[in-house]
Coordinates of C-alpha atoms in Angstrom, one line a residue:
M1173 CA 121.9 53.4 143.1
P1174 CA 119.6 51.7 145.9
S1175 CA 119.3 48.0 145.3
F1176 CA 116.1 47.1 144.7
R1177 CA 114.8 43.6 143.6
P1178 CA 115.1 43.2 140.3
A1179 CA 112.7 44.1 137.2
P1180 CA 110.0 41.6 136.9
A1181 CA 110.8 38.5 134.6
W1182 CA 108.1 40.0 132.5
L1183 CA 108.9 43.2 131.4
P1184 CA 111.7 43.3 129.6
D1185 CA 110.3 41.6 126.9
A1186 CA 107.5 44.3 127.0
V1187 CA 105.8 45.9 123.8
L1188 CA 103.8 48.3 125.4
Y1189 CA 100.0 49.3 123.9
Q1190 CA 98.7 52.6 125.4
I1191 CA 94.9 52.7 125.3
Y1192 CA 93.0 56.5 126.0
P1193 CA 90.2 54.2 126.3
Q1194 CA 86.8 56.8 125.9
S1195 CA 88.5 56.5 122.3
F1196 CA 88.8 53.0 121.8
A1197 CA 86.1 51.3 121.7
D1198 CA 82.5 51.7 122.6
G1199 CA 81.3 48.3 124.0
N1200 CA 77.4 50.4 124.9
G1201 CA 77.2 52.6 122.6
D1202 CA 76.7 55.7 124.3
G1203 CA 79.7 57.5 122.2
I1204 CA 82.3 57.4 125.0
G1205 CA 85.0 54.2 125.2
D1206 CA 84.3 51.9 127.7
F1207 CA 86.0 48.7 129.3
A1208 CA 83.6 46.4 127.6
G1209 CA 84.6 47.9 124.3
V1210 CA 88.5 47.2 125.2
T1211 CA 87.6 43.8 126.0
E1212 CA 85.5 43.3 122.7
R1213 CA 88.7 44.5 120.7
I1214 CA 91.2 42.3 122.6
D1215 CA 91.9 39.9 120.0
H1216 CA 93.5 43.1 117.8
L1217 CA 96.2 43.8 120.1
A1218 CA 97.0 39.9 120.7
W1219 CA 97.2 39.1 117.4
L1220 CA 99.3 42.4 117.0
G1221 CA 101.8 41.1 119.8
V1222 CA 101.3 43.1 122.1
N1223 CA 102.1 41.7 125.8
T1224 CA 101.0 44.8 128.2
I1225 CA 98.5 47.8 128.3
W1226 CA 98.5 50.5 129.3
L1227 CA 95.1 51.8 130.2
N1228 CA 94.8 56.3 130.6
P1229 CA 93.0 57.0 133.8
C1230 CA 89.7 55.3 134.9
F1231 CA 89.3 56.5 138.1
A1232 CA 85.6 58.2 139.4
S1233 CA 86.6 62.4 138.0
P1234 CA 84.4 64.8 136.9
F1235 CA 86.7 64.8 134.3
N1236 CA 87.8 68.6 133.9
D1237 CA 91.3 67.1 132.4
A1238 CA 89.8 64.1 130.5
G1239 CA 90.6 61.4 134.3
Y1240 CA 93.5 63.2 135.1
D1241 CA 91.4 64.9 138.0
V1242 CA 90.8 61.9 140.2
S1243 CA 87.6 62.2 142.7
D1244 CA 87.5 58.9 144.1
Y1245 CA 91.2 56.3 143.8
L1246 CA 89.2 53.7 144.6
S1247 CA 86.8 53.6 142.1
V1248 CA 85.9 53.3 138.4
A1249 CA 84.5 55.9 136.2
P1250 CA 80.9 54.9 135.3
R1251 CA 81.8 56.8 131.8
Y1252 CA 83.7 53.3 131.8
G1253 CA 81.5 50.2 132.6
T1254 CA 81.9 48.7 136.2
A1255 CA 84.8 46.8 138.7
D1256 CA 83.2 43.9 137.5
D1257 CA 84.1 45.0 133.7
L1258 CA 88.0 45.8 134.4
A1259 CA 88.3 42.7 136.2
Q1260 CA 86.7 41.1 133.6
L1261 CA 88.9 42.6 130.9
V1262 CA 92.4 41.9 132.8
D1263 CA 90.9 38.7 133.1
T1264 CA 90.3 38.4 129.1
A1265 CA 93.6 40.1 128.8
G1266 CA 95.4 37.9 131.1
R1267 CA 94.2 34.7 129.4
R1268 CA 95.7 36.2 125.8
G1269 CA 99.2 37.0 127.8
I1270 CA 98.6 40.3 127.9
R1271 CA 98.9 42.2 131.1
V1272 CA 96.6 45.4 132.4
L1273 CA 98.4 48.6 133.7
L1274 CA 96.8 51.7 135.0
D1275 CA 98.0 55.5 135.6
L1276 CA 98.2 56.0 138.9
V1277 CA 97.2 60.1 139.3
A1278 CA 99.9 60.6 142.3
G1279 CA 100.6 64.3 142.5
H1280 CA 97.3 65.9 143.0
T1281 CA 93.2 65.2 142.9
S1282 CA 90.0 66.2 141.6
D1283 CA 88.5 69.4 143.3
Q1284 CA 85.8 67.3 144.0
H1285 CA 87.8 64.4 145.9
P1286 CA 86.4 63.7 149.4
W1287 CA 89.8 64.9 151.0
F1288 CA 90.0 67.9 149.2
R1289 CA 86.2 68.6 150.3
A1290 CA 86.6 68.1 153.6
A1291 CA 90.0 70.5 153.9
I1292 CA 88.4 72.9 152.2
D1293 CA 86.3 73.9 155.8
D1294 CA 89.2 72.6 157.9
P1295 CA 92.1 74.6 158.9
A1296 CA 93.7 71.7 160.6
D1297 CA 93.7 69.8 157.4
Q1298 CA 96.9 68.7 155.9
R1299 CA 96.3 66.7 152.9
Y1300 CA 96.6 70.1 150.4
I1301 CA 98.8 72.6 150.6
W1302 CA 97.5 75.6 151.5
T1303 CA 98.2 79.2 152.9
E1304 CA 95.5 80.4 155.2
S1305 CA 96.9 84.1 154.3
T1306 CA 93.9 86.3 154.6
D1307 CA 96.7 89.5 152.8
G1308 CA 96.7 88.7 149.6
L1309 CA 97.1 84.8 147.9
P1310 CA 100.9 84.3 146.8
D1311 CA 101.9 83.5 143.0
N1312 CA 100.0 80.3 141.9
F1313 CA 97.4 80.0 144.7
V1314 CA 94.1 79.5 144.1
A1315 CA 91.5 80.8 146.4
S1316 CA 89.7 78.8 149.1
P1317 CA 86.1 77.8 148.3
G1318 CA 84.9 77.2 151.6
S1319 CA 85.2 78.4 154.8
R1320 CA 88.7 78.1 155.4
P1321 CA 90.3 81.2 154.5
G1322 CA 93.3 81.8 152.5
G1323 CA 94.1 79.4 149.1
Y1324 CA 95.6 76.1 147.8
L1325 CA 98.6 75.4 145.3
P1326 CA 97.3 73.6 142.0
N1327 CA 99.2 71.3 140.2
F1328 CA 98.1 71.7 137.0
F1329 CA 94.4 72.9 135.8
E1330 CA 92.8 75.2 139.2
S1331 CA 90.4 72.2 139.5
Q1332 CA 93.9 70.4 140.3
P1333 CA 94.7 70.8 144.2
A1334 CA 98.2 69.4 144.6
L1335 CA 98.4 66.7 147.2
N1336 CA 101.1 67.9 150.1
F1337 CA 104.1 65.8 150.4
G1338 CA 105.6 68.6 151.7
Y1339 CA 108.6 70.7 150.6
A1340 CA 112.5 70.1 150.7
R1341 CA 113.7 73.6 152.1
K1342 CA 111.8 75.9 154.1
D1343 CA 111.5 79.0 153.7
P1344 CA 110.2 82.0 156.8
A1345 CA 108.5 83.5 154.0
E1346 CA 106.2 81.1 153.6
P1347 CA 105.0 79.2 156.8
W1348 CA 102.6 77.1 154.7
R1349 CA 105.5 74.7 154.2
L1350 CA 105.3 71.4 155.5
P1351 CA 108.8 69.3 156.1
V1352 CA 108.0 65.7 154.5
G1353 CA 107.6 64.0 157.4
S1354 CA 104.6 66.2 158.8
E1355 CA 101.4 64.6 159.2
G1356 CA 99.7 65.3 155.7
P1357 CA 103.2 63.9 153.8
R1358 CA 103.3 60.9 155.7
A1359 CA 99.1 60.7 155.6
N1360 CA 99.2 61.0 151.3
R1361 CA 102.4 58.4 151.0
A1362 CA 100.8 55.6 152.9
A1363 CA 97.5 56.4 150.9
L1364 CA 99.6 56.1 147.7
R1365 CA 100.7 52.6 149.0
E1366 CA 96.6 52.0 149.7
I1367 CA 95.6 53.0 146.4
M1368 CA 97.9 50.5 144.6
D1369 CA 98.0 47.6 146.7
H1370 CA 94.6 48.0 146.1
W1371 CA 94.2 47.3 142.3
L1372 CA 97.2 45.1 142.9
R1373 CA 95.3 42.5 144.5
L1374 CA 92.7 42.6 141.8
G1375 CA 95.1 41.6 139.1
L1376 CA 96.8 44.7 138.0
A1377 CA 99.9 44.4 136.7
G1378 CA 101.5 47.9 137.6
F1379 CA 101.1 51.3 136.9
R1380 CA 102.6 54.4 135.0
V1381 CA 102.9 57.3 137.2
D1382 CA 101.6 60.5 136.0
M1383 CA 103.9 63.4 137.2
A1384 CA 105.6 61.2 139.2
H1385 CA 108.4 63.9 139.9
S1386 CA 105.7 66.7 140.9
L1387 CA 105.3 65.0 144.7
V1388 CA 107.4 67.4 147.0
K1389 CA 107.7 70.7 146.1
D1390 CA 110.8 72.9 145.9
D1391 CA 112.9 70.0 145.8
P1392 CA 116.5 70.7 144.5
G1393 CA 117.7 68.2 142.6
L1394 CA 114.2 66.0 143.0
I1395 CA 116.0 64.4 146.3
E1396 CA 113.4 63.8 148.4
T1397 CA 110.9 63.0 146.1
G1398 CA 113.3 60.3 144.6
Q1399 CA 113.5 59.0 148.4
L1400 CA 110.0 59.1 148.7
W1401 CA 109.8 56.9 145.7
T1402 CA 112.6 54.6 146.5
E1403 CA 110.2 54.3 149.8
L1404 CA 107.1 53.3 147.3
R1405 CA 109.7 50.4 145.6
T1406 CA 110.9 48.8 148.1
W1407 CA 107.3 48.1 149.4
L1408 CA 106.2 47.2 146.4
D1409 CA 109.1 44.5 145.7
S1410 CA 108.4 43.4 148.6
A1411 CA 104.3 43.3 148.7
H1412 CA 103.8 43.1 144.8
P1413 CA 107.0 41.8 143.2
H1414 CA 105.9 40.7 139.8
A1415 CA 104.5 44.5 139.5
A1416 CA 105.9 47.1 137.1
L1417 CA 106.4 51.0 138.2
L1418 CA 106.3 53.7 135.2
A1419 CA 107.0 57.1 135.4
E1420 CA 105.7 60.4 133.4
W1421 CA 109.4 61.8 134.3
G1422 CA 110.7 62.8 131.4
D1423 CA 114.5 62.2 133.0
P1424 CA 115.4 58.1 133.3
A1425 CA 118.8 58.9 134.9
V1426 CA 117.0 60.1 138.0
S1427 CA 114.2 58.1 138.0
V1428 CA 114.9 54.7 137.5
P1429 CA 118.0 55.3 140.1
A1430 CA 114.5 56.8 142.7
G1431 CA 113.2 53.1 142.2
F1432 CA 110.8 53.3 139.1
H1433 CA 111.7 50.2 136.7
S1434 CA 110.7 52.5 133.4
D1435 CA 110.8 55.7 132.9
F1436 CA 109.6 57.7 129.0
F1437 CA 112.2 59.9 126.5
L1438 CA 108.6 62.7 126.7
Q1439 CA 108.4 65.9 125.1
F1440 CA 109.4 67.5 128.4
G1441 CA 111.8 66.7 131.0
G1442 CA 115.0 65.6 131.5
P1443 CA 118.5 68.3 131.0
S1444 CA 117.1 69.6 127.6
D1445 CA 113.3 69.5 128.2
G1446 CA 112.5 66.9 126.2
L1447 CA 114.5 67.2 123.1
P1448 CA 115.9 63.5 123.0
L1449 CA 112.1 62.6 121.6
R1450 CA 111.5 65.4 120.2
S1451 CA 114.7 65.6 118.0
L1452 CA 112.6 61.7 116.5
W1453 CA 109.7 63.0 115.5
N1454 CA 108.0 66.7 116.6
N1455 CA 108.3 68.1 113.4
N1456 CA 106.8 71.3 114.1
H1457 CA 103.0 70.4 113.9
G1458 CA 99.9 69.2 116.0
T1459 CA 101.2 69.8 119.7
V1460 CA 103.4 72.1 119.9
A1461 CA 104.7 74.3 123.2
E1462 CA 105.8 78.1 122.0
H1463 CA 109.1 77.8 124.1
W1464 CA 110.4 74.9 121.6
T1465 CA 113.0 76.3 120.0
Q1466 CA 113.7 73.0 117.7
R1467 CA 113.4 73.3 113.9
H1468 CA 114.1 69.6 112.4
C1469 CA 113.4 66.4 113.3
Y1470 CA 115.0 63.4 112.5
F1471 CA 112.1 61.3 110.9
D1472 CA 111.8 64.2 108.5
A1473 CA 111.1 63.9 104.6
D1474 CA 113.4 67.3 104.1
G1475 CA 116.3 65.5 105.9
G1476 CA 117.6 68.1 107.7
G1477 CA 117.9 66.4 111.6
T1478 CA 120.6 64.7 113.3
A1479 CA 119.8 61.0 115.3
G1480 CA 123.2 61.9 117.1
T1481 CA 120.4 63.6 119.9
F1482 CA 118.8 61.2 120.9
V1483 CA 121.7 58.9 120.5
T1484 CA 124.0 60.9 122.9
A1485 CA 121.1 61.6 125.3
W1486 CA 120.0 57.9 125.1
E1487 CA 124.1 56.5 125.7
S1488 CA 123.9 59.1 128.4
V1489 CA 121.1 57.9 130.3
N1490 CA 121.9 54.1 129.7
A1491 CA 125.3 55.0 131.0
V1492 CA 123.6 55.3 134.4
I1493 CA 121.0 53.2 135.1
G1494 CA 122.9 50.1 133.4
D1495 CA 120.7 47.0 133.9
Q1496 CA 118.5 48.3 136.8
G1497 CA 115.9 49.5 134.4
F1498 CA 114.6 50.4 130.9
I1499 CA 113.8 53.9 129.4
T1500 CA 110.4 53.9 127.4
L1501 CA 110.2 55.4 123.9
P1502 CA 106.7 55.9 122.8
S1503 CA 105.4 56.6 119.3
A1504 CA 103.0 59.0 120.5
N1505 CA 101.1 59.7 123.6
H1506 CA 97.4 61.4 124.7
D1507 CA 99.8 64.6 125.6
F1508 CA 102.1 64.7 122.2
S1509 CA 101.6 64.8 118.5
R1510 CA 100.7 61.1 116.3
L1511 CA 103.6 60.0 113.9
C1512 CA 100.8 61.0 111.4
C1513 CA 101.3 64.4 111.9
G1514 CA 100.9 67.8 109.8
P1515 CA 103.1 67.1 105.9
R1516 CA 104.7 63.9 107.9
T1517 CA 102.3 61.0 105.4
A1518 CA 102.2 57.4 105.4
E1519 CA 104.7 56.2 103.3
Q1520 CA 107.6 58.1 106.1
L1521 CA 106.2 55.5 109.1
P1522 CA 107.6 52.8 108.5
A1523 CA 110.8 53.2 108.5
A1524 CA 109.6 55.2 112.1
F1525 CA 108.8 52.1 113.9
A1526 CA 111.4 49.8 112.3
F1527 CA 114.1 52.0 114.4
Q1528 CA 110.9 52.0 117.3
L1529 CA 111.2 48.4 117.9
T1530 CA 114.4 47.8 117.0
W1531 CA 116.0 50.4 119.7
P1532 CA 117.1 49.1 123.4
T1533 CA 114.0 50.1 124.9
L1534 CA 110.5 49.4 126.0
P1535 CA 108.4 50.6 122.8
A1536 CA 104.8 51.8 123.7
I1537 CA 103.0 52.3 120.9
Y1538 CA 100.0 54.8 121.1
Y1539 CA 96.4 53.3 120.0
G1540 CA 96.1 53.6 115.9
D1541 CA 99.2 54.4 115.3
E1542 CA 100.1 50.8 114.4
I1543 CA 97.4 51.7 111.1
G1544 CA 98.6 55.1 111.0
M1545 CA 95.7 57.6 112.7
R1546 CA 96.5 60.6 111.8
Y1547 CA 97.2 64.0 113.9
L1548 CA 93.6 65.9 113.4
P1549 CA 93.9 69.4 113.6
G1550 CA 91.0 72.2 114.4
L1551 CA 89.5 70.5 117.0
P1552 CA 87.4 72.6 119.7
D1553 CA 88.6 72.5 123.6
H1554 CA 87.2 69.1 125.2
E1555 CA 87.9 67.9 128.4
G1556 CA 91.0 70.8 129.0
S1557 CA 92.9 69.7 125.7
V1558 CA 94.2 72.9 125.1
L1559 CA 97.2 74.0 126.9
G1560 CA 98.4 76.9 124.2
P1561 CA 98.4 78.7 121.0
R1562 CA 99.1 75.5 118.9
Y1563 CA 98.8 73.0 121.6
N1564 CA 95.8 71.1 121.0
R1565 CA 95.7 67.6 122.4
A1566 CA 92.4 66.6 121.7
G1567 CA 93.7 66.2 118.1
S1568 CA 95.4 63.1 119.2
R1569 CA 92.4 61.5 120.8
T1570 CA 90.1 60.8 118.0
P1571 CA 88.5 57.4 117.8
M1572 CA 89.8 54.3 116.7
Q1573 CA 89.3 53.6 113.4
W1574 CA 88.2 49.8 113.1
D1575 CA 86.8 50.1 109.6
D1576 CA 84.5 51.7 107.5
S1577 CA 81.3 51.2 108.9
P1578 CA 79.7 54.3 110.6
N1579 CA 81.7 56.1 112.8
A1580 CA 84.7 53.8 111.4
G1581 CA 83.7 51.2 114.0
F1582 CA 84.2 52.9 117.4
S1583 CA 80.5 52.9 118.4
T1584 CA 77.2 52.6 117.0
A1585 CA 76.0 55.9 118.6
P1586 CA 75.3 59.1 116.3
A1587 CA 78.3 60.9 115.4
D1588 CA 77.1 64.0 116.9
R1589 CA 77.1 62.6 120.7
L1590 CA 80.6 60.8 120.2
Y1591 CA 83.5 61.8 122.4
L1592 CA 85.2 63.3 119.6
P1593 CA 84.5 63.2 115.5
V1594 CA 86.1 60.7 113.8
D1595 CA 89.0 61.6 111.2
P1596 CA 86.5 62.9 108.6
D1597 CA 89.2 62.1 105.6
P1598 CA 87.3 59.2 103.4
G1599 CA 91.0 57.4 103.0
R1600 CA 91.7 57.3 106.6
P1601 CA 93.6 54.0 107.7
T1602 CA 91.7 51.8 109.7
V1603 CA 92.4 48.1 110.8
A1604 CA 89.6 46.0 108.6
G1605 CA 91.4 47.4 105.9
Q1606 CA 95.1 47.5 106.4
R1607 CA 94.6 43.4 108.4
A1608 CA 93.6 42.9 104.5
D1609 CA 96.5 44.4 102.7
P1610 CA 99.7 42.3 103.9
D1611 CA 102.2 44.8 103.1
S1612 CA 100.3 48.0 104.7
L1613 CA 101.5 49.1 108.1
L1614 CA 99.7 47.1 110.7
H1615 CA 101.4 44.0 108.8
L1616 CA 104.5 45.3 109.0
V1617 CA 104.3 46.3 113.1
R1618 CA 103.0 42.7 113.8
R1619 CA 105.9 40.7 111.8
L1620 CA 108.4 44.0 113.7
I1621 CA 106.7 43.0 116.8
A1622 CA 107.1 39.0 116.8
L1623 CA 110.9 39.4 115.5
R1624 CA 111.6 41.5 118.4
K1625 CA 109.9 38.6 120.4
S1626 CA 111.8 36.0 118.2
V1627 CA 115.4 37.7 118.2
P1628 CA 116.8 38.0 121.6
E1629 CA 119.3 40.5 120.1
L1630 CA 116.8 42.8 119.0
G1631 CA 115.3 43.4 122.1
S1632 CA 115.4 45.7 125.2
R1633 CA 119.0 44.0 127.1
S1634 CA 121.2 43.1 124.3
S1635 CA 124.0 45.9 122.8
V1636 CA 123.6 48.7 120.1
N1637 CA 126.7 50.0 118.3
V1638 CA 125.8 53.0 116.5
L1639 CA 127.8 53.3 113.2
H1640 CA 126.2 56.3 111.6
T1641 CA 123.5 59.0 112.8
G1642 CA 123.2 61.3 109.5
Y1643 CA 121.1 59.6 106.6
P1644 CA 120.8 57.0 106.7
L1645 CA 120.7 55.9 110.7
V1646 CA 122.9 52.9 111.0
Y1647 CA 123.4 50.8 114.1
T1648 CA 123.6 46.9 115.1
R1649 CA 122.4 45.0 117.6
G1650 CA 124.5 42.1 119.5
D1651 CA 126.7 42.2 116.6
C1652 CA 124.8 39.6 114.4
Y1653 CA 122.2 42.2 113.1
L1654 CA 122.4 45.4 111.2
I1655 CA 119.8 48.1 111.3
A1656 CA 119.5 51.1 108.7
V1657 CA 117.2 53.7 108.6
N1658 CA 116.6 56.2 106.1
P1659 CA 113.6 58.6 107.4
R1660 CA 114.1 61.4 104.7
R1661 CA 113.0 61.5 101.2
E1662 CA 116.2 60.7 99.2
P1663 CA 118.5 57.8 99.1
A1664 CA 121.3 57.6 101.4
S1665 CA 124.0 55.0 101.5
Y1666 CA 126.7 54.7 104.2
T1667 CA 130.1 52.3 103.5
L1668 CA 130.6 50.5 106.5
A1669 CA 134.5 50.5 107.9
A1670 CA 134.8 46.4 107.3
P1671 CA 132.3 43.8 105.7
G1672 CA 130.4 42.0 108.3
P1673 CA 131.5 38.7 109.2
G1674 CA 130.0 36.7 106.6
E1675 CA 127.1 37.5 104.0
A1676 CA 124.0 39.2 105.5
R1677 CA 120.7 38.1 105.1
P1678 CA 118.0 40.8 104.7
V1679 CA 115.1 39.8 107.8
E1680 CA 113.1 42.3 107.1
T1681 CA 113.1 45.2 104.4
N1682 CA 111.5 48.4 103.2
G1683 CA 114.1 49.1 99.7
A1684 CA 117.4 49.0 101.2
T1685 CA 120.4 46.3 100.2
L1686 CA 123.7 45.7 101.8
S1687 CA 126.3 44.4 99.2
G1688 CA 129.6 44.2 100.5
Q1689 CA 130.9 47.5 102.8
E1690 CA 127.8 49.2 101.2
V1691 CA 124.5 50.1 102.9
T1692 CA 122.0 51.6 100.4
V1693 CA 118.6 52.9 102.0
P1694 CA 115.3 54.2 99.3
G1695 CA 113.6 57.2 100.3
F1696 CA 111.6 56.3 103.4
G1697 CA 113.5 52.6 103.6
F1698 CA 114.8 50.6 106.1
G1699 CA 116.4 47.3 106.1
I1700 CA 117.4 44.8 109.0
F1701 CA 120.2 42.7 107.8
A1702 CA 121.4 39.0 110.3
Y1703 CA 124.9 38.7 109.3

């Protein structure tokens, strides 16, 4: 593993909160969330206790893929406001002890980006992966929309041409493959550095990097891609040592040694294509890819899963990265189902948060999960949300539910002008409703965050010892805290090999008891005990 500067001092204690900006809060009443709306709601985040915001892409874009098609990396999208509005958000958040991360789309641009508009008429341009062939296009290439012959390689949708970071291997049959040291790939690496430098100098705290693994093509083991990020991390350590770099890679055992401070367990990525995360949350409702074969998840009312899949993967990754970086564990994200999805009900969510906020990872709470917002099925395709017959990301992107006023307090615009419709369920949870109820999920999440902050043994760096991966999941943290989580409907119990040292004290429980060597947890219950 290369030698990097230690992670920023603030990162081990980070509790991330992901904001999909167009759906969080609308400050100007046009039906789309914006920077001003987020700024107006900072008090909620400060009260909740999160200390790091990650904003989905907010750069200029035609929004064919919800902002993941960037047309200008140095300008904000007008739908969100101005650069001054973003600066105001960063300042207001900072005064409340909250840092702000941006989402950096590193591997591709929009087809409306000036770089691409120039490339389509310039055969010498190397910023994009281009074949000049007029004898039929290779698989996955898209025909040139300009005077330049041939076509380009997209990274995702056709409107997202892949930036050229080179190929790790040559192939005489594919003459468009340029080595990573070619002029175009070098220019793109320099551009990434310039983009990051621009925003970090304006007070941003770092980046979550979209599709960070996708840069160098035909790269077995992602060796060349890893070296690219090692180069950027080395620069970052020198130029912006207090900034953090988080990867959308899904394989922390590879991405952290390459230079990222943290990587997410995701619904894809890694040696088992995202199974560790899906083995926890994916109940085969909401966003489901057709090739997934998993039948049961651990957080399932019927109790058909095992926590062993996740635990084994976590242990394997942790053995590689050690104290060099972190795994980030999300409750959900803009591409994956919310916790409250399909048959999973509100009463099942406390156990999920008890686990997420006491496990040694960096927790990432997806906006609205703290009140149990549900994945909303049946929405039309919106800004590229549909990826397959059962994979519509729009259901995880609906407006934040603040109160019982029109549009759930998200916007004063007419309902038909909202970015996406609000959950029509009259019993939908709201922040205001749950703030008024001390027994609500929102208050529990707040208490768990505060507990995590106040007790180092429950944070990201303390040891964990797993005693049981069935029902209940039982583990100790720092040899002085015991956690038992039972996400199934039926009660569960576990007998400890030996009684703890001294009498156990319940710290935060939902029905669980610890008597001598016997841990008993009711259905959907949990317990956190101190020795």
